[in-house]
Coordinates of C-alpha atoms and ligand atoms in Angstrom, one line a residue:
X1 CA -24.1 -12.2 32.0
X2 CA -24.0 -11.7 28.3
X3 CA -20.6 -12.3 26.4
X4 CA -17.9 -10.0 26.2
X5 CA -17.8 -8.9 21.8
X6 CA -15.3 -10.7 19.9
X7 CA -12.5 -8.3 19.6
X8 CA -10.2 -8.0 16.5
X9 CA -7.4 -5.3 15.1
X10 CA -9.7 -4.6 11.9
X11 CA -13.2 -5.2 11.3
X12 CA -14.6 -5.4 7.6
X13 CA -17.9 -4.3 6.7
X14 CA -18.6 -5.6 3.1
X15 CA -17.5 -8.5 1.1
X16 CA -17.1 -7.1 -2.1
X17 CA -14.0 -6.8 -4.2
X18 CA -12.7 -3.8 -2.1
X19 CA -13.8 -5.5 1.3
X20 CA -11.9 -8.8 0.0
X21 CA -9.3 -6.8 -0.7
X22 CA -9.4 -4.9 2.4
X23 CA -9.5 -8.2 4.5
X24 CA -6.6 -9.9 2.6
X25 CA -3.7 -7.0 3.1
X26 CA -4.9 -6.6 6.2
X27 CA -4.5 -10.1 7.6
X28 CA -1.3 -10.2 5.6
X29 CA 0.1 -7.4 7.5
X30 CA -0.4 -9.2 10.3
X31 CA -3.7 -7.9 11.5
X32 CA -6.7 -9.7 13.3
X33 CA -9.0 -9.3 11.1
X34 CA -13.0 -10.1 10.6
X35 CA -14.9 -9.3 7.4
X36 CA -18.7 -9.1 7.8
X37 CA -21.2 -9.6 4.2
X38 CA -24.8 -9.4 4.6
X39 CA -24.8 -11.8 1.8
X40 CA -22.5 -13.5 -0.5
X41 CA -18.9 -12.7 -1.2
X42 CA -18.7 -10.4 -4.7
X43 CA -22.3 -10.4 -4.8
X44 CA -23.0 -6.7 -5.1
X45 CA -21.7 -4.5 -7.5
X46 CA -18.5 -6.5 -7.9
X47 CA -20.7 -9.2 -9.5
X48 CA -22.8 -6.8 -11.5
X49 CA -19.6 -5.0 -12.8
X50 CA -18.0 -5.6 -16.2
X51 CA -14.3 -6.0 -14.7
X52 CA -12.6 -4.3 -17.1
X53 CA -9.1 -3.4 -15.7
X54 CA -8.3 -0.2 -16.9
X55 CA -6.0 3.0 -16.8
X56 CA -7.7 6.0 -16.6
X57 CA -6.6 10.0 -17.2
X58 CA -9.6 12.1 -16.0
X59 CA -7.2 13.5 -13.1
X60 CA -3.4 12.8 -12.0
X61 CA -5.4 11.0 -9.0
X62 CA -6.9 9.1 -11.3
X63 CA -4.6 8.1 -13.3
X64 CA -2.4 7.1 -9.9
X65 CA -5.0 4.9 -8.7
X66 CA -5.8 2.5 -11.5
X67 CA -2.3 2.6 -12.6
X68 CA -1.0 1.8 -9.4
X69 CA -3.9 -0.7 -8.8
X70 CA -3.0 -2.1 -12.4
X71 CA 0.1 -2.7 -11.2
X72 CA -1.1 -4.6 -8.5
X73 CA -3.0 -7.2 -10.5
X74 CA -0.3 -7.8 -12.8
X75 CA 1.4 -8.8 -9.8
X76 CA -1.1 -10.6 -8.3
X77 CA -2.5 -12.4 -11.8
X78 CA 0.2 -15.6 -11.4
X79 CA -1.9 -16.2 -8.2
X80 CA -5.4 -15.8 -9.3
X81 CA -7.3 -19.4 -10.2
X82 CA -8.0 -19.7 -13.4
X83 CA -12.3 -18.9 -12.3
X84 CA -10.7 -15.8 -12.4
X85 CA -10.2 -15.0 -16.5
X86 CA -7.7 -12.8 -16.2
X87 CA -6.7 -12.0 -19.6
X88 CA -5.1 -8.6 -21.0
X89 CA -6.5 -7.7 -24.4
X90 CA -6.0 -4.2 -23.7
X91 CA -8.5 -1.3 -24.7
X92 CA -9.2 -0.3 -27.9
X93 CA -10.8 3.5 -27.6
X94 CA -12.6 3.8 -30.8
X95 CA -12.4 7.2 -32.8
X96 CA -15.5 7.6 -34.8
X97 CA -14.1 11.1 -36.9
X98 CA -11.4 13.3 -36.8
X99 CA -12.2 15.3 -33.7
X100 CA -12.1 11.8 -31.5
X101 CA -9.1 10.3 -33.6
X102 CA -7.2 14.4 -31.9
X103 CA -8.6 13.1 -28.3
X104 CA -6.9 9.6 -29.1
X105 CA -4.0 11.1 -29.7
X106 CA -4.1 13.5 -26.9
X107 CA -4.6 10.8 -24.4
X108 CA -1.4 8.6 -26.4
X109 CA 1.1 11.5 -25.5
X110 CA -0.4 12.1 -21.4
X111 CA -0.2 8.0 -21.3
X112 CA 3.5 7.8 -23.0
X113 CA 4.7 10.8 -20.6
X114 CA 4.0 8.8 -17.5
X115 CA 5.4 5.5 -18.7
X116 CA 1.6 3.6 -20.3
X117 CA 2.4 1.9 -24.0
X118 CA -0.2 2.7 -26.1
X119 CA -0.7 3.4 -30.2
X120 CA -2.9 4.8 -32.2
X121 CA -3.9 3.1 -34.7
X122 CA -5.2 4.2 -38.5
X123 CA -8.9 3.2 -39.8
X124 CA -7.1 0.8 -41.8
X125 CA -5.0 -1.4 -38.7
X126 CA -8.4 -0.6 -36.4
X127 CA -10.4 -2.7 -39.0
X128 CA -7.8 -5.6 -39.5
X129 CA -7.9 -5.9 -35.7
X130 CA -11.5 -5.6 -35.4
X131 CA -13.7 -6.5 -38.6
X132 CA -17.2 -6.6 -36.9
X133 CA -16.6 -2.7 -35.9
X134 CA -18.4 -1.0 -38.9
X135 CA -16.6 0.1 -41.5
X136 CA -15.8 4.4 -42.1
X137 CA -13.9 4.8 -38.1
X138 CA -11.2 7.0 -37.6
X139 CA -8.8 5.1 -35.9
X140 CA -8.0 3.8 -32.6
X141 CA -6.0 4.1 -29.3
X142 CA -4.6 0.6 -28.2
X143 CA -4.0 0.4 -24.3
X144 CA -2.8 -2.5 -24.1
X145 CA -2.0 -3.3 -20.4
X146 CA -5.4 -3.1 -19.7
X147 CA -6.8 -6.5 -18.7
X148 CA -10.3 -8.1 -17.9
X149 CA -11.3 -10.3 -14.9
X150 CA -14.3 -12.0 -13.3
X151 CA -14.5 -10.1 -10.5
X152 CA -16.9 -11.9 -8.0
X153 CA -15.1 -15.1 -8.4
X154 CA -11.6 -12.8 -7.2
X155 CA -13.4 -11.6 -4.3
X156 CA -14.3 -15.1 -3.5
X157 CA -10.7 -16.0 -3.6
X158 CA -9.2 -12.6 -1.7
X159 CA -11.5 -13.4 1.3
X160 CA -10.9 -17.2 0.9
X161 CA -6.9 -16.4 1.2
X162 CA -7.6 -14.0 4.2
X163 CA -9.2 -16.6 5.9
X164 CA -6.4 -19.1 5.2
X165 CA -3.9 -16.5 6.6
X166 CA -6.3 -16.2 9.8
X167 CA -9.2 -13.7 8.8
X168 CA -12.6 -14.7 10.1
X169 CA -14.9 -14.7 7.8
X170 CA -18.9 -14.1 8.8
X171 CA -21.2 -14.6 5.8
X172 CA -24.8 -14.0 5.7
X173 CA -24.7 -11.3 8.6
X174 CA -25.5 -7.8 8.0
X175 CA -24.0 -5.1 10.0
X176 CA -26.6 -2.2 11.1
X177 CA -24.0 0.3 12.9
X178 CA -20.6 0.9 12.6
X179 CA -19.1 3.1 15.2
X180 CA -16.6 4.1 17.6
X181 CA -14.9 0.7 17.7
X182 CA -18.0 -1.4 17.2
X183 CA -19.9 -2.9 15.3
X184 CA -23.5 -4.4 15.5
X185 CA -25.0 -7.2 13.4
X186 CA -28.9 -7.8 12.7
X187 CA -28.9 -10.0 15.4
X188 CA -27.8 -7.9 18.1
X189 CA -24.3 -9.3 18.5
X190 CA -21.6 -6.8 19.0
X191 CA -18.2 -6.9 17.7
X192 CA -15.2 -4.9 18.5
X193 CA -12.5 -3.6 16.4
X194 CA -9.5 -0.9 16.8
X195 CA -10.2 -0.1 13.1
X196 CA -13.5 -0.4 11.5
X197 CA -13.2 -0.5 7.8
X198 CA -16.8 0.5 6.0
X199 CA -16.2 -1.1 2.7
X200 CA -20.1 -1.4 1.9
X201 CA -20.0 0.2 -1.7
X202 CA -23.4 1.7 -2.6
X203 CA -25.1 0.8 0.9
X204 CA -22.1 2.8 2.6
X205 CA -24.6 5.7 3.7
X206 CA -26.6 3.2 5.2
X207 CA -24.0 2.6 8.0
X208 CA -22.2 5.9 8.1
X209 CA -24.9 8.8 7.5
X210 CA -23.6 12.2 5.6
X211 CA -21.2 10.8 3.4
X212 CA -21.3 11.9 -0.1
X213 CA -22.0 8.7 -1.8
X214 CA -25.2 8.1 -4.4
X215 CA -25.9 4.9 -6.4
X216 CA -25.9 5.3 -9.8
X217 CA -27.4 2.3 -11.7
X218 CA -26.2 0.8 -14.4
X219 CA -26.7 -2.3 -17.2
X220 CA -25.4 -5.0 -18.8
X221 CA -25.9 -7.3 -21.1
X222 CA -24.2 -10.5 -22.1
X223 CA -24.8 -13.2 -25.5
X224 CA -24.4 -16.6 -26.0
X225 CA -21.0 -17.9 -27.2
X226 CA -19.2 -16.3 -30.2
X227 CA -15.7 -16.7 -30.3
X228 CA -13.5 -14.2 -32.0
X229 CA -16.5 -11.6 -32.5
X230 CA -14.3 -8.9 -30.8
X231 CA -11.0 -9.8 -29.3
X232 CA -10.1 -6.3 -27.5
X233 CA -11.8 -4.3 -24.9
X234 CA -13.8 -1.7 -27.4
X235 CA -15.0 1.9 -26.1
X236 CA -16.0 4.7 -27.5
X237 CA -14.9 8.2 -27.4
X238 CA -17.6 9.6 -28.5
X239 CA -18.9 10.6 -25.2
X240 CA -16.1 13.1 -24.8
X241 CA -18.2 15.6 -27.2
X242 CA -21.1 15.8 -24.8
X243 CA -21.1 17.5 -21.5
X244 CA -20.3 14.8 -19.0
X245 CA -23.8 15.6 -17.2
X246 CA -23.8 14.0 -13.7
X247 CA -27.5 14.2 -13.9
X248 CA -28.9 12.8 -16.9
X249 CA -29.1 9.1 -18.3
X250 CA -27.0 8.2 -20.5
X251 CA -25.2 5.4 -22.4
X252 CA -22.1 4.3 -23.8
X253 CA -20.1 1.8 -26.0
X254 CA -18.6 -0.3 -24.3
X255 CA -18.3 -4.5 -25.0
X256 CA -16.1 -6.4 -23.7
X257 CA -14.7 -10.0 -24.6
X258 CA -15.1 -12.9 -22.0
X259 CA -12.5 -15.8 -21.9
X260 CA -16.1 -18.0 -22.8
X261 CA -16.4 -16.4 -26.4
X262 CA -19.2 -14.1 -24.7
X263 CA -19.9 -10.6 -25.2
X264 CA -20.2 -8.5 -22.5
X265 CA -22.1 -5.3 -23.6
X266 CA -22.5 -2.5 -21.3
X267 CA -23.1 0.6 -20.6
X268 CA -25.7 2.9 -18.9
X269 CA -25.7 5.7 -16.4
X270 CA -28.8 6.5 -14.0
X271 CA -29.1 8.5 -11.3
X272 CA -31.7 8.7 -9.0
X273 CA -33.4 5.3 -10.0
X274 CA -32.9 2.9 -7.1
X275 CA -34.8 0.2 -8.5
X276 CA -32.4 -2.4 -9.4
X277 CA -35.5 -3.6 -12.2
X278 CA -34.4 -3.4 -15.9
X279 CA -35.3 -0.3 -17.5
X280 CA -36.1 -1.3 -20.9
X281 CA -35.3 2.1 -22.9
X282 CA -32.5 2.6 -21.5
X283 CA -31.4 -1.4 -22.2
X284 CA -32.5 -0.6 -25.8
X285 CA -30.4 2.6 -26.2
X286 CA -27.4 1.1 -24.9
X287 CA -28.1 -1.9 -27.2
X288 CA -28.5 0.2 -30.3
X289 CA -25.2 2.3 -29.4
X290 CA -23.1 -0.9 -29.6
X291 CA -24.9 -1.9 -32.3
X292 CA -24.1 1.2 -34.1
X293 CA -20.2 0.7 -33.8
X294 CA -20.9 -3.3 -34.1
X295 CA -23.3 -3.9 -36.7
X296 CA -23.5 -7.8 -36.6
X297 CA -24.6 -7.4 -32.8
X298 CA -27.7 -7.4 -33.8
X299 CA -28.2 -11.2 -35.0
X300 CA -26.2 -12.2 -31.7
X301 CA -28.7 -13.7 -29.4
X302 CA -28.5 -11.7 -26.0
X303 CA -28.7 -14.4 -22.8
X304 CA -28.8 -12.1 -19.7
X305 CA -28.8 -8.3 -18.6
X306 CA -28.8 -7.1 -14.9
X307 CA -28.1 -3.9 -13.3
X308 CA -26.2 -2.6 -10.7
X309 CA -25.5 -0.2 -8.3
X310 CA -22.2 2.6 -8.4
X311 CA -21.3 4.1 -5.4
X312 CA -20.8 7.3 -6.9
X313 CA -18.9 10.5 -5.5
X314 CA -19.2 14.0 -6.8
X315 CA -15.5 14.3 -7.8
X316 CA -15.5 10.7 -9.3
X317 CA -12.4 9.8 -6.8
X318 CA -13.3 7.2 -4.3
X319 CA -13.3 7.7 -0.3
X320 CA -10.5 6.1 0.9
X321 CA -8.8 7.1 4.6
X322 CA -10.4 7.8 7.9
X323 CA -14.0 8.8 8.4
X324 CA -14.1 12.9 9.7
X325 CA -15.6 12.7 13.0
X326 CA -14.8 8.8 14.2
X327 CA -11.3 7.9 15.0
X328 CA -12.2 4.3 14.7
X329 CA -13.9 4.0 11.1
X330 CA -12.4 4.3 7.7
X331 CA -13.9 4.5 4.4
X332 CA -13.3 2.2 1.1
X333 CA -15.7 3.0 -0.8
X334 CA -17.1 5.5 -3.8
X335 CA -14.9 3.6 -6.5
X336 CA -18.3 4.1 -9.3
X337 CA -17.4 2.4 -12.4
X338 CA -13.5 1.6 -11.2
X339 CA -14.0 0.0 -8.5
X340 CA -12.8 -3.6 -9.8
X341 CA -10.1 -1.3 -11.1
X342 CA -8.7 0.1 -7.9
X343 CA -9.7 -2.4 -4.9
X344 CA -5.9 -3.5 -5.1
X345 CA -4.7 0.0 -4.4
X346 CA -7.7 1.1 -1.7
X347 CA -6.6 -2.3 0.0
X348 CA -2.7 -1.0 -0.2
X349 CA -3.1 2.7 0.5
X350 CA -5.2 1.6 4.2
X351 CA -2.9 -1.3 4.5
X352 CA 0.2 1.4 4.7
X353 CA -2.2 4.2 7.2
X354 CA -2.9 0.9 9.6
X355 CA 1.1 -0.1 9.3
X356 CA 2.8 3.5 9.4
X357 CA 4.3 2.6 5.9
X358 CA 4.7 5.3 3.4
X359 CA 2.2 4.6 0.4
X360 CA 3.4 4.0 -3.0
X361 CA 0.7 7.0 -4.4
X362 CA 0.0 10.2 -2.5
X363 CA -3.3 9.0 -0.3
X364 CA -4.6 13.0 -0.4
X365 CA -6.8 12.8 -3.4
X366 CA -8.9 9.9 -1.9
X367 CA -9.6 10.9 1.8
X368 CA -12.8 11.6 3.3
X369 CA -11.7 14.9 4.6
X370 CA -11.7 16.5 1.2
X371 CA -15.7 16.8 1.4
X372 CA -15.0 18.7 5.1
X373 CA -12.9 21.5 3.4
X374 CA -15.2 23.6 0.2
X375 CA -11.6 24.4 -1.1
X376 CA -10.4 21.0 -2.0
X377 CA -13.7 20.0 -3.6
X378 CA -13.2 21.2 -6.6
X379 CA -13.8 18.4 -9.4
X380 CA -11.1 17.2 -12.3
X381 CA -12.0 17.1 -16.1
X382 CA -14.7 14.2 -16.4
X383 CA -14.6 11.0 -18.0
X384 CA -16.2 8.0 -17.4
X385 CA -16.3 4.9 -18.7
X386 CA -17.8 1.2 -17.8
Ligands
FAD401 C1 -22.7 -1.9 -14.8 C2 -21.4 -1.8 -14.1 C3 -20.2 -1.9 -14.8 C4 -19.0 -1.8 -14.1 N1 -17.8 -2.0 -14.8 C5 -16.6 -1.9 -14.2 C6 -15.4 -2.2 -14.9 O1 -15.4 -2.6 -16.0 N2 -14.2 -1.9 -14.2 C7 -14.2 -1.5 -12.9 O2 -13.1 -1.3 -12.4 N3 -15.3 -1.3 -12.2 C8 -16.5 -1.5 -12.8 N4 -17.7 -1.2 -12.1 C9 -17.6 -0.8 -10.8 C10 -17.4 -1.9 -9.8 O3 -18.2 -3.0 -10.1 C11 -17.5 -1.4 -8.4 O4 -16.8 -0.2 -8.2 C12 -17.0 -2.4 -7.4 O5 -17.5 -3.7 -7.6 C13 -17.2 -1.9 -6.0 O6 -16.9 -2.9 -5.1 P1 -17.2 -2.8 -3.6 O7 -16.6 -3.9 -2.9 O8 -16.9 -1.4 -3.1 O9 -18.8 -2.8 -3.5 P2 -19.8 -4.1 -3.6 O10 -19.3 -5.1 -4.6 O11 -21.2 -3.6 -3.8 O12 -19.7 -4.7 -2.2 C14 -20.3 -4.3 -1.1 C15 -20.8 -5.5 -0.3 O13 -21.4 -5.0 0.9 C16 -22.4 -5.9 1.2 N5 -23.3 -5.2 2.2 C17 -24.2 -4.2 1.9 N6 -24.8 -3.8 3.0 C18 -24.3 -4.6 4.0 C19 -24.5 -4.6 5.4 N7 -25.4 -3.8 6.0 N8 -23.9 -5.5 6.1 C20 -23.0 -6.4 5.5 N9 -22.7 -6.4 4.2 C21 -23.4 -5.5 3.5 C22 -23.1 -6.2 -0.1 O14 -23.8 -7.4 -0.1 C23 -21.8 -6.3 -1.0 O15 -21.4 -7.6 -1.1 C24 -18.9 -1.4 -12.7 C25 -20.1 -1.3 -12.0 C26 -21.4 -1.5 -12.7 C27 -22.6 -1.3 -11.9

C-alpha cells in the first residue's frame, strides 16, 4: 500500500524571491506550508536580477504595487542580514536634453501627488553628485526611497525564516504538475495542498499551460571594485522617446552601485531568444549605452555578465490571485523586471485572499481573470526599466 501524500494548507512551487516570499507570510499567518525548488533557493531570475528597489508610474497599478511593496522592505530592512546589502541610494533618472529633463518633471509632480519625495535636479547639482556621468545632461530626477538589495541571498533568508516558523522546505525537487489540490514531483511523489501557489516565474507555463507569460531575456554585467565611481542608482530616460516595442531588442542605461564598490550594468530586452547563452551584440550595445552616459566605463575591467529570464505579461502587471479554471491554484508570477520589487506585496496581497483580510492595495489589477475578460485587457502607458 503506497503512502498517503503529505498534506499541507499551502503548497509553494518555486523558490524564488516571490516563492520565499510566498512561503514566509504564509507560514506567518499561521499556515502549513511546503515550498518546492527544482534547484536552489533565489537561483533563477532572482539571482540573475539587478535588485533595484524601485517605484514605478507606468499605471496607478503600478505605481500601487512597488510602492506598497517598497513599503514593505523598508519595514522589513532592520531584519534583513547584512548578505543582504540593502542600501537606499535612491534613483537618479538621467535627462539627456530638454524634452527628457519635461518627462523628469512630469514624473516629480505624479510622484509628489501621491506622497513619493523626489527633486529634480539642474545639470549643474546632477554633475556634483555624479562626475563620471558625461558632461552636457540636462538634469535629473532624484527618487530617493528607492533602495538596492541582493536578492538571492533575501530569498535564502525568507525561506530560511519560513522554515524556522514551521515551513517545510524541499530543495532540489522539481514539481511536473500542479493541479486540483496536488502536486507531483519528478519522482512521482504526490503532495497535497488546499492552496497551490505556482510561484515558478518564467517556467510558470510549464506547470499551468495557457497562461499569458513569455520569457524575455535579459543581461548584465558587473566590474571589479571601484568605489565611489557612481554612488546613486542611474537610469536613463531616454527610452521614453522610442516606442516601447514589446517585440524588438533593445537596451537601456541602467548601472547600479553594489555595497562591494562594484558596478552593476544592465540592461537588455529580448524576446523570443530562450537561450540563456550570451549574445554578444546585444552585451556590446548595452555596454556602449552606459558608456555613452559614463564615459570612464570604458577603462573599468568588466568581471562577469549573465542573462536571465523575465516572466513577462502583455500588460506588464504581474498575475497574482487565483488561476481561472482551478479552485485550488493561484498564481505569483509575471513580475518582468520588478519582480524583486514587488515579491513583498504579491506575498501580502495572497496572504490577505488565503486569511479573508482586506488588502492594503486593490488586488483587481493583478488577477489572473483579467486575461479571461477582452475588456479589461487593455494595456497602461509603457515603461520599463531594469
Ligand atoms: C537582467 C534582469 C534584471 C532585473 N532587474 C530587476 C531589478 O532591478 N528590480 C526588480 O525588482 N526586478 C528585477 N528583475 C526581475 C526580477 O529578477 C524577477 O521579476 C524576480 O526575480 C522574479 O522572481 P520569481 O521568484 O518570480 O522567479 P524566479 O527567481 O525565476 O524563481 C522561480 C523559481 O522556480 C524554480 N523552478 C522552475 N521550475 C521549477 C519546477 N518545475 N519545480 C520546482 N521549481 C522550479 C526555479 O529554479 C526558480 O528558483 C530583473 C530581471 C532580470 C532578468
Amino acid at each position: 500500500m503506497s503512502a498517503a501524500p503529505a498534506c499541507y494548507d499551502v503548497l509553494v512551487a518555486g523558490g524564488g524571491i516571490v516563492g520565499a516570499a510566498c512561503a514566509l507570510a504564509f507560514t506567518q499567518a499561521g499556515m502549513k506550508v511546503a515550498l518546492v525548488e527544482r534547484e536552489m533557493l533565489g537561483s533563477g531570475a532572482t539571482a540573475a536580477g539587478m535588485g533595484h528597489i524601485v517605484v514605478m508610474d507606468d499605471s496607478e497599478a503600478q505605481f500601487a504595487l512597488t510602492r506598497r511593496s517598497q513599503q514593505l522592505w523598508q519595514a522589513l530592512q532592520p531584519n534583513l542580514p547584512p548578505g543582504a546589502e540593502y542600501e537606499s541610494p535612491g534613483t537618479l533618472w538621467v535627462a539627456e536634453d530638454e524634452e527628457e529633463l519635461a518627462e523628469a518633471k512630469r514624473k516629480h509632480a505624479w510622484l509628489t501627488c501621491r506622497g513619493v519625495v523626489s527633486r529634480i535636479l539642474s545639470a549643474r547639482e546632477l554633475a556634483r553628485l555624479e562626475p563620471n556621468l558625461r558632461p552636457g545632461l540636462a538634469g535629473a530626477l532624484l527618487v530617493s526611497e528607492d533602495a538596492v538589495v541582493y536578492p538571492p541571498l533575501v530569498a535564502l533568508h525568507l525561506a530560511r525564516q519560513a522554515q524556522s516558523l514551521g515551513a517545510s522546505l524541499l530543495i532540489g525537487r522539481a514539481v511536473t504538475s500542479l493541479a486540483h489540490g496536488e502536486a507531483t514531483l519528478e519522482d512521482g511523489s504526490r503532495l497535497r495542498a488546499s492552496r497551490l501557489v505556482n510561484a515558478l516565474g518564467a517556467e510558470a507555463p510549464s506547470c499551468t499551460p495557457g497562461i499569458p507569460v513569455k520569457k524575455r531575456k535579459g543581461h548584465l554585467a558587473i566590474t571589479d571594485r571601484y568605489p565611489g565611481f557612481v554612488s546613486h542608482q542611474l537610469v536613463e530616460l531616454g527610452y521614453l522617446k522610442s516606442a516601447h516595442s514589446v517585440t524588438a531588442d533593445s537596451v537601456a542605461f541602467n548601472v547600479q552601485p553594489r555595497q562591494t564598490g562594484q558596478i552593476l550594468i544592465g540592461s537588455s530586452r529580448q524576446y523570443g531568444n530562450t537561450n540563456s547563452e550570451v549574445d554578444q551584440p546585444l552585451l556590446t550595445a548595452m555596454l556602449d549605452r552606459a558608456t555613452l552616459y559614463l564615459p570612464a566605463l570604458a577603462a573599468l575591467n568588466v568581471l562577469r555578465v549573465w542573462t536571465g529570464f523575465r516572466a513577462a505579461t502583455p500588460d506588464k502587471l504581474p498575475l497574482i490571485g487565483p488561476a481561472v479554471a482551478d479552485p485550488t491554484l493561484w498564481l505569483a508570477t509575471g513580475h518582468e523586471g520588478l519582480g524583486i520589487t514587488t515579491a513583498l506585496a504579491t506575498a501580502e496581497l495572497l496572504a490577505c485572499a488565503f486569511t479573508a483580510k482586506e488588502p492594503p492595495i486593490p488586488p483587481q489589477p493583478y488577477l489572473p481573470s483579467r486575461y479571461v475578460s477582452a475588456s479589461t485587457q487593455a494595456p497602461a502607458r509603457q515603461q520599463e526599466k531594469a
